[in-house]
Coordinates of C-alpha atoms and ligand atoms in Angstrom, one line a residue:
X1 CA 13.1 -20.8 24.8
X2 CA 10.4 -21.9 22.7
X3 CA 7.3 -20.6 22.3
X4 CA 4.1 -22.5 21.0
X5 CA 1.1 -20.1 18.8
X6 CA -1.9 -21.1 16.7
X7 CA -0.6 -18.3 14.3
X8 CA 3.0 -17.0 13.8
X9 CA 2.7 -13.6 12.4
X10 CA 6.3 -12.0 10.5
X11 CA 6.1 -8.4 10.0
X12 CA 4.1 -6.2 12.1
X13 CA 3.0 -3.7 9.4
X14 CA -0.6 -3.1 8.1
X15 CA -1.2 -7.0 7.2
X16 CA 0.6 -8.4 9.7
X17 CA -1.3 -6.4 12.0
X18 CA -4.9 -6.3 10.7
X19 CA -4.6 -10.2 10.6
X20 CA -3.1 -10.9 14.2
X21 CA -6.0 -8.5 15.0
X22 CA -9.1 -10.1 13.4
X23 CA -7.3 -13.9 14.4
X24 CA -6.9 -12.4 18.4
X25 CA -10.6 -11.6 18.1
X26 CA -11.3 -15.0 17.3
X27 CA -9.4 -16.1 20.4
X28 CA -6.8 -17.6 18.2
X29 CA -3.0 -17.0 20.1
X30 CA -1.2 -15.2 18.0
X31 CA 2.6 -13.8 18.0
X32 CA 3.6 -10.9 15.5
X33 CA 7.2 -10.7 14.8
X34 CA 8.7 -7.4 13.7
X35 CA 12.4 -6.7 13.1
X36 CA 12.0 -3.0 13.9
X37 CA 11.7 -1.3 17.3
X38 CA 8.3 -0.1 16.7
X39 CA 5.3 -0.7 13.9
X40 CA 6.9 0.3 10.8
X41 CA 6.5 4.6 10.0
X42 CA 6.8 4.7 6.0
X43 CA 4.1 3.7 3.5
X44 CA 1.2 4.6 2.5
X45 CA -1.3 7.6 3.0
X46 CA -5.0 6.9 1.3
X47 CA -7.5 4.4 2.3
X48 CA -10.1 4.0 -0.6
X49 CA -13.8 2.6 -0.4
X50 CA -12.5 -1.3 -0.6
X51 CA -10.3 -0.7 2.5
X52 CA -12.9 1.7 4.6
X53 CA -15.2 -1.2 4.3
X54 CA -13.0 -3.7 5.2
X55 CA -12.5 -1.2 8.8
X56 CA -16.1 -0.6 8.6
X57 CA -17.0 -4.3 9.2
X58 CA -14.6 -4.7 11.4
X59 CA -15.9 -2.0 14.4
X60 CA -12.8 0.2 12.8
X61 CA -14.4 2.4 10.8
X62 CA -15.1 5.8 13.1
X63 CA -11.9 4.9 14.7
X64 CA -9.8 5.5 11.2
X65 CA -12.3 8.0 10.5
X66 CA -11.8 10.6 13.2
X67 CA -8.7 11.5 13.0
X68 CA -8.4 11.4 9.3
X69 CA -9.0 13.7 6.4
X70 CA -11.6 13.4 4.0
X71 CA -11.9 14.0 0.2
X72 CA -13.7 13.2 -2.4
X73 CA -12.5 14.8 -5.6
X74 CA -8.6 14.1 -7.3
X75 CA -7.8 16.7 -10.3
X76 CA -5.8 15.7 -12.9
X77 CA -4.0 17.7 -15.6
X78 CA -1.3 17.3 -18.3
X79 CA 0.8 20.0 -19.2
X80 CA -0.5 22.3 -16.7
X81 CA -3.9 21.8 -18.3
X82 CA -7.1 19.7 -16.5
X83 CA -8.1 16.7 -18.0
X84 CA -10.4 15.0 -15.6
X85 CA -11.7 14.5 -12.5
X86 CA -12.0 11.4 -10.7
X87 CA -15.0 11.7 -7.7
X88 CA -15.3 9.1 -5.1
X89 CA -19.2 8.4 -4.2
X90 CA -17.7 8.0 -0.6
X91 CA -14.7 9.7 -0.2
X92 CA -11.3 8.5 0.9
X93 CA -9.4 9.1 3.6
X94 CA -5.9 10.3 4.0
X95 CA -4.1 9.2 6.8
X96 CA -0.8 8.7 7.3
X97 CA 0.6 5.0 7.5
X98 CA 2.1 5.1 10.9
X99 CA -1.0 6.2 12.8
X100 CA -3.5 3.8 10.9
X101 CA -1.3 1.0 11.4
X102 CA -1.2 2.4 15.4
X103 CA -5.0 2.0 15.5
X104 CA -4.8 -1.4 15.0
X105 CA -1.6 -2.5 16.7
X106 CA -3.4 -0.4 20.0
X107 CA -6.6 -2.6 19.0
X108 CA -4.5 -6.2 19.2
X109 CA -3.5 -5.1 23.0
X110 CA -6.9 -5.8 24.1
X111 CA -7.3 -9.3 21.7
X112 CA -3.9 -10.9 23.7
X113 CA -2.1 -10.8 20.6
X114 CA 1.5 -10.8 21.2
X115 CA 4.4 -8.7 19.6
X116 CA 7.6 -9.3 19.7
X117 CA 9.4 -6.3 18.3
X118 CA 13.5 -5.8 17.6
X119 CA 12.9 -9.4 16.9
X120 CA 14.1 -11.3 13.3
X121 CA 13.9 -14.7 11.8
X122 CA 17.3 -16.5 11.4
X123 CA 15.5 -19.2 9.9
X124 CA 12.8 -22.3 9.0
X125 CA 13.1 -25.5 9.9
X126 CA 10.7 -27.4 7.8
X127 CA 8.7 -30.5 8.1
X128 CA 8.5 -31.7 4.8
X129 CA 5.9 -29.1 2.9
X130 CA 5.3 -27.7 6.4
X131 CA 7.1 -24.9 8.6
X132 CA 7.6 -26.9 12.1
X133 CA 9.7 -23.8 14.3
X134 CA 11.0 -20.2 13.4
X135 CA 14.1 -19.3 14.9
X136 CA 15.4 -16.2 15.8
X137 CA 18.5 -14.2 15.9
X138 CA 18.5 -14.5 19.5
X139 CA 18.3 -18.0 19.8
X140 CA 14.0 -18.0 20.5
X141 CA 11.8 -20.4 19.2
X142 CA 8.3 -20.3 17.6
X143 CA 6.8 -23.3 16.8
X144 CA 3.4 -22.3 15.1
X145 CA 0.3 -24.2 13.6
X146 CA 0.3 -21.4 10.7
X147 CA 2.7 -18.9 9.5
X148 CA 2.1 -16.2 7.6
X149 CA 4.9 -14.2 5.7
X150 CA 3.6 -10.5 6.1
X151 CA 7.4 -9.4 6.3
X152 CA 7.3 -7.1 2.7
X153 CA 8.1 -6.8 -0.6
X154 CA 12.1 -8.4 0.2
X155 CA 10.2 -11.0 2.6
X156 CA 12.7 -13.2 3.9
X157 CA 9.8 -16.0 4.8
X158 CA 9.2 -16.0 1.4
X159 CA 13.0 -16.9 0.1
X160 CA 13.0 -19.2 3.0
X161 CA 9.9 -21.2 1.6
X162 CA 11.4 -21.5 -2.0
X163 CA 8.8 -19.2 -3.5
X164 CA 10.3 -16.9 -6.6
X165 CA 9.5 -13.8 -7.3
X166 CA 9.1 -11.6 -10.3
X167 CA 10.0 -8.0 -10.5
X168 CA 9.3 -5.4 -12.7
X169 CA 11.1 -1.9 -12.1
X170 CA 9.6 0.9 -13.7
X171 CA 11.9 3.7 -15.8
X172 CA 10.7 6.4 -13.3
X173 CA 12.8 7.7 -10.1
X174 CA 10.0 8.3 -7.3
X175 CA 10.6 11.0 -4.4
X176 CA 8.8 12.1 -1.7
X177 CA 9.0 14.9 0.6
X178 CA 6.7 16.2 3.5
X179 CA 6.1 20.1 3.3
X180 CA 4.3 23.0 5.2
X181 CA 0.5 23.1 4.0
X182 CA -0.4 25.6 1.3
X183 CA -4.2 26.9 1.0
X184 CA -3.7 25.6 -2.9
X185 CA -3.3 21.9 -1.7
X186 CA -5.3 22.1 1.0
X187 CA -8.5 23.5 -1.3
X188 CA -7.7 20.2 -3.6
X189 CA -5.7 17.3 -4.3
X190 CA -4.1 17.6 -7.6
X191 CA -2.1 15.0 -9.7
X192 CA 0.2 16.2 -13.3
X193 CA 1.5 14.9 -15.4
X194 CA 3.7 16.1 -18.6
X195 CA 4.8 15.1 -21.7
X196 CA 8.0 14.1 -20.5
X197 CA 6.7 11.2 -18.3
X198 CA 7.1 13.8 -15.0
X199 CA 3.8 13.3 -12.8
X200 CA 3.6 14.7 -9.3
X201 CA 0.9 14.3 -6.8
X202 CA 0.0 17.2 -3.8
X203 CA -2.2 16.4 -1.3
X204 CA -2.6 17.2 2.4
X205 CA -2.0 15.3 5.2
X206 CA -3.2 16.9 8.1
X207 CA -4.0 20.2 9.5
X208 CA -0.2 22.0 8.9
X209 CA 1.3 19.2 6.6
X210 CA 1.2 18.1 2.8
X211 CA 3.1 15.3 1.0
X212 CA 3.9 15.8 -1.9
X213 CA 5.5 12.5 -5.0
X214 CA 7.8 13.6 -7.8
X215 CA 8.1 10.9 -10.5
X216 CA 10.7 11.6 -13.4
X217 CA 12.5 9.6 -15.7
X218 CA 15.3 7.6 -14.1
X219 CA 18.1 9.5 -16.3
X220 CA 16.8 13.2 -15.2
X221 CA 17.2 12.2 -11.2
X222 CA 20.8 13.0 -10.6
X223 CA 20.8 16.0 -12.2
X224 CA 17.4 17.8 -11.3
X225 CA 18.5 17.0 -7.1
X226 CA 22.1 17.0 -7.7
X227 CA 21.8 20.7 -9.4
X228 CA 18.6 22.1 -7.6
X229 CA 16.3 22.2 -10.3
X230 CA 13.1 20.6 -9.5
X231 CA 11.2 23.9 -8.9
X232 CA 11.5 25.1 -12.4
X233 CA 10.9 22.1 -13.8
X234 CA 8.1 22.0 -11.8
X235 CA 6.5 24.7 -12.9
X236 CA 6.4 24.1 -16.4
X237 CA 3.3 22.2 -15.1
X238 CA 2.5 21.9 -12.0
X239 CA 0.2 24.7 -12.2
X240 CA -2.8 26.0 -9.6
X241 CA -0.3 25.1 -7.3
X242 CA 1.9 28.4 -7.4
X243 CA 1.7 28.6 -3.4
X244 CA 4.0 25.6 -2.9
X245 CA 6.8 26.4 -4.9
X246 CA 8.4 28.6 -1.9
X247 CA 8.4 25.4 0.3
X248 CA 9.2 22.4 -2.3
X249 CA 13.1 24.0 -2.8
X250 CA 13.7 23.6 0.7
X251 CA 12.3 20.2 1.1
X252 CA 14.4 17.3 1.8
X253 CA 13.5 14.9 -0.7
X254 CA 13.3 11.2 0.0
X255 CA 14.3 8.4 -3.0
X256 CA 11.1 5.7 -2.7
X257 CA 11.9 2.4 -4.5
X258 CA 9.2 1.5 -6.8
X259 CA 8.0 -1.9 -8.8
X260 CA 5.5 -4.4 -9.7
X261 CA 6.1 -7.9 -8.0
X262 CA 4.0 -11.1 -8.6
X263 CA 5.1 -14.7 -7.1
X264 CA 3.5 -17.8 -8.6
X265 CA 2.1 -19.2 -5.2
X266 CA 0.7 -17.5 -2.7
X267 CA 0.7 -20.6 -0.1
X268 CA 3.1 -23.8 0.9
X269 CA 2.2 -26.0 3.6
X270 CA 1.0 -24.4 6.5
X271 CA 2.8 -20.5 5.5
X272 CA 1.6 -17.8 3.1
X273 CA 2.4 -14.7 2.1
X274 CA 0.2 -11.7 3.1
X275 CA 0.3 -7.7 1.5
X276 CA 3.8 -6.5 -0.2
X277 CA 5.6 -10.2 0.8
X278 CA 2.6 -11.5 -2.2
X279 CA 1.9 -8.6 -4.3
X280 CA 3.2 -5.0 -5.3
X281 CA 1.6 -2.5 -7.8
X282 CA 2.8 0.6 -8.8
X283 CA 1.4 3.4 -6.3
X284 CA -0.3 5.1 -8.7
X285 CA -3.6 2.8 -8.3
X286 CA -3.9 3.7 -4.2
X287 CA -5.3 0.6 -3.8
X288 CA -2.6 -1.9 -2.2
X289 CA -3.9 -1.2 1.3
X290 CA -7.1 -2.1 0.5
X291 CA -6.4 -5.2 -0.8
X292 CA -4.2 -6.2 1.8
X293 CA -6.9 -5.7 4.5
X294 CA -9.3 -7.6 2.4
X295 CA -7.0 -10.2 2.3
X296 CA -6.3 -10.7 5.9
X297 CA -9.9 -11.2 6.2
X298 CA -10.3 -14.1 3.7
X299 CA -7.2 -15.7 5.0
X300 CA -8.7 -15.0 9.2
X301 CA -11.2 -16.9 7.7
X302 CA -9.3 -19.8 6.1
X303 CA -7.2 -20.3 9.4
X304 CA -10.6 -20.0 11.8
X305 CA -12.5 -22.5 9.6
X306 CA -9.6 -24.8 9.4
X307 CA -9.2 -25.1 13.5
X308 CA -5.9 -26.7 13.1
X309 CA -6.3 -29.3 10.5
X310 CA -3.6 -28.7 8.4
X311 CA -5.6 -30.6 5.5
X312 CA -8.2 -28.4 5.9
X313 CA -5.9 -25.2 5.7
X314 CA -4.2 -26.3 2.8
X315 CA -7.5 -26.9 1.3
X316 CA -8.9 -23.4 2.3
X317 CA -5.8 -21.9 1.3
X318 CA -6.0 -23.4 -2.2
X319 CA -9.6 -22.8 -2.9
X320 CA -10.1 -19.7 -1.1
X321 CA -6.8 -17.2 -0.7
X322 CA -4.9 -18.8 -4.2
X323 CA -7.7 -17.1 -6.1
X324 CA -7.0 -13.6 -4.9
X325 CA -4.1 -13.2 -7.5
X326 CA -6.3 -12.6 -10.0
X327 CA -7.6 -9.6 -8.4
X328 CA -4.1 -8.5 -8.0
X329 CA -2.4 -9.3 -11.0
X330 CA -5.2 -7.4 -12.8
X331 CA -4.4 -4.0 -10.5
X332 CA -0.9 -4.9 -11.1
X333 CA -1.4 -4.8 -14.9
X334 CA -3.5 -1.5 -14.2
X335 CA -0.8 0.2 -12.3
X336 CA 1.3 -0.7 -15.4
X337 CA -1.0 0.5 -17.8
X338 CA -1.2 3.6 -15.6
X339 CA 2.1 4.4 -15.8
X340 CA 3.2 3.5 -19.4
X341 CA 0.9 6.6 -20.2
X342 CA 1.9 9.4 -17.5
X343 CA 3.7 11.1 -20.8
X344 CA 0.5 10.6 -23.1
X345 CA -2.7 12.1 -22.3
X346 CA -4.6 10.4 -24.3
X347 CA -3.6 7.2 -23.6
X348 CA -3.9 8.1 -20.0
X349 CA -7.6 8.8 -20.6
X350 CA -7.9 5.7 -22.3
X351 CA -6.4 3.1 -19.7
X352 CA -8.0 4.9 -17.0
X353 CA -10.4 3.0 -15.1
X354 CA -12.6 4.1 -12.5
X355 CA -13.7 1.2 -11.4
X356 CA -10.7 -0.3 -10.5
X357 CA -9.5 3.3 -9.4
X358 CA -12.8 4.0 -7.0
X359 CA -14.1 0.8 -6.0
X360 CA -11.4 -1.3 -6.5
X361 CA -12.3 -5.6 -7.0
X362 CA -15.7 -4.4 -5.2
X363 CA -18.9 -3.7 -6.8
X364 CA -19.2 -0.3 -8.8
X365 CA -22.1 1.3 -8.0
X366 CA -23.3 3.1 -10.8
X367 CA -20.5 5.0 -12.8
X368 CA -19.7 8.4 -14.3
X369 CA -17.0 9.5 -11.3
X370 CA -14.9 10.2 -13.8
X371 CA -15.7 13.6 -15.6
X372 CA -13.0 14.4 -18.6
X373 CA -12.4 17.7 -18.3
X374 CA -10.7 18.7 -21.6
Ligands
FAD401 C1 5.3 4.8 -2.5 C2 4.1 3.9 -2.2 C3 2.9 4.5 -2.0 C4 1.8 3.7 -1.7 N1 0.6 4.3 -1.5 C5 -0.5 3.6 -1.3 C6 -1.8 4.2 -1.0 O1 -1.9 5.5 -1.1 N2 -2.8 3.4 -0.7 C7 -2.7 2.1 -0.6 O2 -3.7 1.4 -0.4 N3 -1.5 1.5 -0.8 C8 -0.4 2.2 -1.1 N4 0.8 1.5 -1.2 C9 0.9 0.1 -0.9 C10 0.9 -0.1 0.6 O3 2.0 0.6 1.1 C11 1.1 -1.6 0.9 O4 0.0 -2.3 0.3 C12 1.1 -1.9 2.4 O5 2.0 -1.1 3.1 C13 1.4 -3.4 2.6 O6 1.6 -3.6 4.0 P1 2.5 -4.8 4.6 O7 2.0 -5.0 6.0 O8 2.4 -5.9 3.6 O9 4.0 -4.4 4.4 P2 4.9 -3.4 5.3 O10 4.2 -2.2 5.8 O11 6.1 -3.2 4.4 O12 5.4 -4.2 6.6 C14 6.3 -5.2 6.5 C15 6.9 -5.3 7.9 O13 7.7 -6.5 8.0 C16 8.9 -6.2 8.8 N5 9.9 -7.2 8.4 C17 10.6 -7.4 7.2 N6 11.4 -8.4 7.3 C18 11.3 -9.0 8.5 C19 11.9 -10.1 9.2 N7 12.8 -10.8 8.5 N8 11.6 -10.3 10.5 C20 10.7 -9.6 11.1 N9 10.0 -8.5 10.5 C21 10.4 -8.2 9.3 C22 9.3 -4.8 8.3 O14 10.1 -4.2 9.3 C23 7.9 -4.2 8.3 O15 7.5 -3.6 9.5 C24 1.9 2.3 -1.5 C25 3.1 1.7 -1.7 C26 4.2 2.5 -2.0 C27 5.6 1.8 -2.3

């Protein structure tokens, strides 16, 4: 059976789903593809001031809003000591990945946007520079005007299009476990660092539950699980925090691969690549979400403009979406610089930037959000 779209959507996560939204409002017809049963239920938690006024402009904002937490103030300390405080003019919001990405998904329902879920590409068959169908494992066919590859970090779209990618891992394990709230985390959110390159982040996530990241140094992994140490070594600094020891022990603790990733080209043809299938940063910066949604706006706004030329995509694509790399390479190289220095306050300090941190590639307004503490 094949199917004919304007727009050909693979991965139905927060880019893929953001887009298919803002091109469904444009009366565009558009069909998400998603591997998985359902939207996807792992990622991310904040939403900083780029991304709430992406939502904003979009009629989203209150939606997000009301059913997230608020805050405005992260503490930071090394070696059980505070070092600063970074303040956000506007606050963020916490909220977990699943439900945001729900808020939009239950938004496309009423923009005829269709998903097609437990659904995967076999493979491309090109036209020349151009992607002419998408078939799937179940012998459908799409043949779209544009595709875009919103299918993750190990998108197969991408491979499939010939575009390379270049990783960089980073010499820290990453876990992540969900926990009962403690008054401690829910008073403030508080990141540490030590001097051994350990940093850990607590922070709530609703009314009963907190998240909390442990990051240590790749070698130390095995044996601080494998032998049921992290609580002491925890804290040597995680201080302020006493309250959560009692329920970090028991935690089941999730591995969370982490790297950088940049690809040359962001378009070919009539495809490109949209969120973690173009760009990863380390975590640390909270601030891939945010970019993402900004980019699904510029490139609704490519495909709109373009009304099916394909000359005038590739042009739009060029001139208007190729650009954003610089924005991300430069949080990539911040969420490097970030975490080159978890083990060295004052280098920390140093490479810390609030205006990439608050307001991201938007307009600071003012500054002094950052207050160094000691
Ligand atoms: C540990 C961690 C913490 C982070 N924290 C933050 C944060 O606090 N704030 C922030 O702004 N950003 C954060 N980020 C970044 C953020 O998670 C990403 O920017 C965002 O999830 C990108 O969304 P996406 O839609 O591109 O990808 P994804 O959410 O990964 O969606 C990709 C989708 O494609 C589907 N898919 C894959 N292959 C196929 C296929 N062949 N066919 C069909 N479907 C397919 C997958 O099943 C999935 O549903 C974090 C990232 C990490 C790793």
């Amino acid at each position: 059976m094949t199917t004919s779209c304007d727009v050909a959507i693979v991965g139905a996560g927060l880019g893929g789903c953001f887009l298919a939204l803002l091109l469904g409002r444009s009366g565009r017809s558009v069909v998400v593809v998603e591997q998985g049963t359902a939207i996807p239920a792992a990622g991310a938690d904040f939403v900083k001031r780029p991304g709430m006024a992406v939502l904003a402009r979009h009629g989203l904002g209150s939606l997000v809003e009301r059913h997230s937490l608020k805050r405005d103030i992260v503490r930071y300390y090394h070696d059980g000591e505070p070092i600063q405080e970074c303040r956000y003019p506007d606050g963020f919001l916490i909220r977990p990945y699943r439900e945001l990405v729900e808020v939009i998904y239950s938004s496309c329902a009423m923009e005829g946007v269709e998903f097609w879920f437990d659904s995967r590409i076999e493979s491309l068959e090109r036209d020349g520079d151009r992607v002419a169908r998408l078939v799937l494992a179940d012998g459908r066919e799409l043949r779209p005007g544009v595709v875009i590859a919103a299918d993750g970090t190990r998108s197969m779209v991408r491979q499939e299009l010939g575009i390379t990618k270049e990783t960089t891992s980073y010499p820290h394990m990453l876990r992540v476990a969900t926990v009962p709230l403690t008054a401690s985390v829910a008073r403030l959110n508080r990141l540490y660092f030590n001097s051994e390159g350990w940093f850990s982040y607590l922070y709530p996530v609703n009314e009963e539950q907190a998240r909390v990241f442990v990051g240590l140094p790749l070698e130390d992994d095995d044996e601080v699980f494998g032998h049921g140490l992290l609580v002491d070594a925890l804290k040597e600094f995680v201080t302020e925090n006493d309250d959560a020891y009692d329920v970090l022990g028991p935690a089941h603790w999730q591995k969370i691969p982490v790297a950088a990733m940049r690809v040359p080209v962001y378009h070919k043809g009539n495809a490109a690549l949209l969120g973690s299938a173009a760009f990863a940063c380390h975590p640390m910066t909270g601030m891939g979400m945010s970019y993402t949604m900004h980019d699904a706006e510029i490139l609704a706004g490519i495909i709109c403009a373009a009304e099916g030329d394909p000359a005038l995509l590739e042009k739009g694509l060029e001139t208007g979406y190729e650009p954003r790399r610089h924005a991300h390479g430069e949080l990539i190289d911040y969420g490097d610089a970030l975490s080159g220095t978890f083990h060295d306050k004052a280098a920390y300090l140093d490479v810390f930037r609030e205006d990439l941190h608050v307001f991201g590639d938007t307009e600071p307004i003012g500054d002094g959000y950052v207050r160094v503490l000691r």
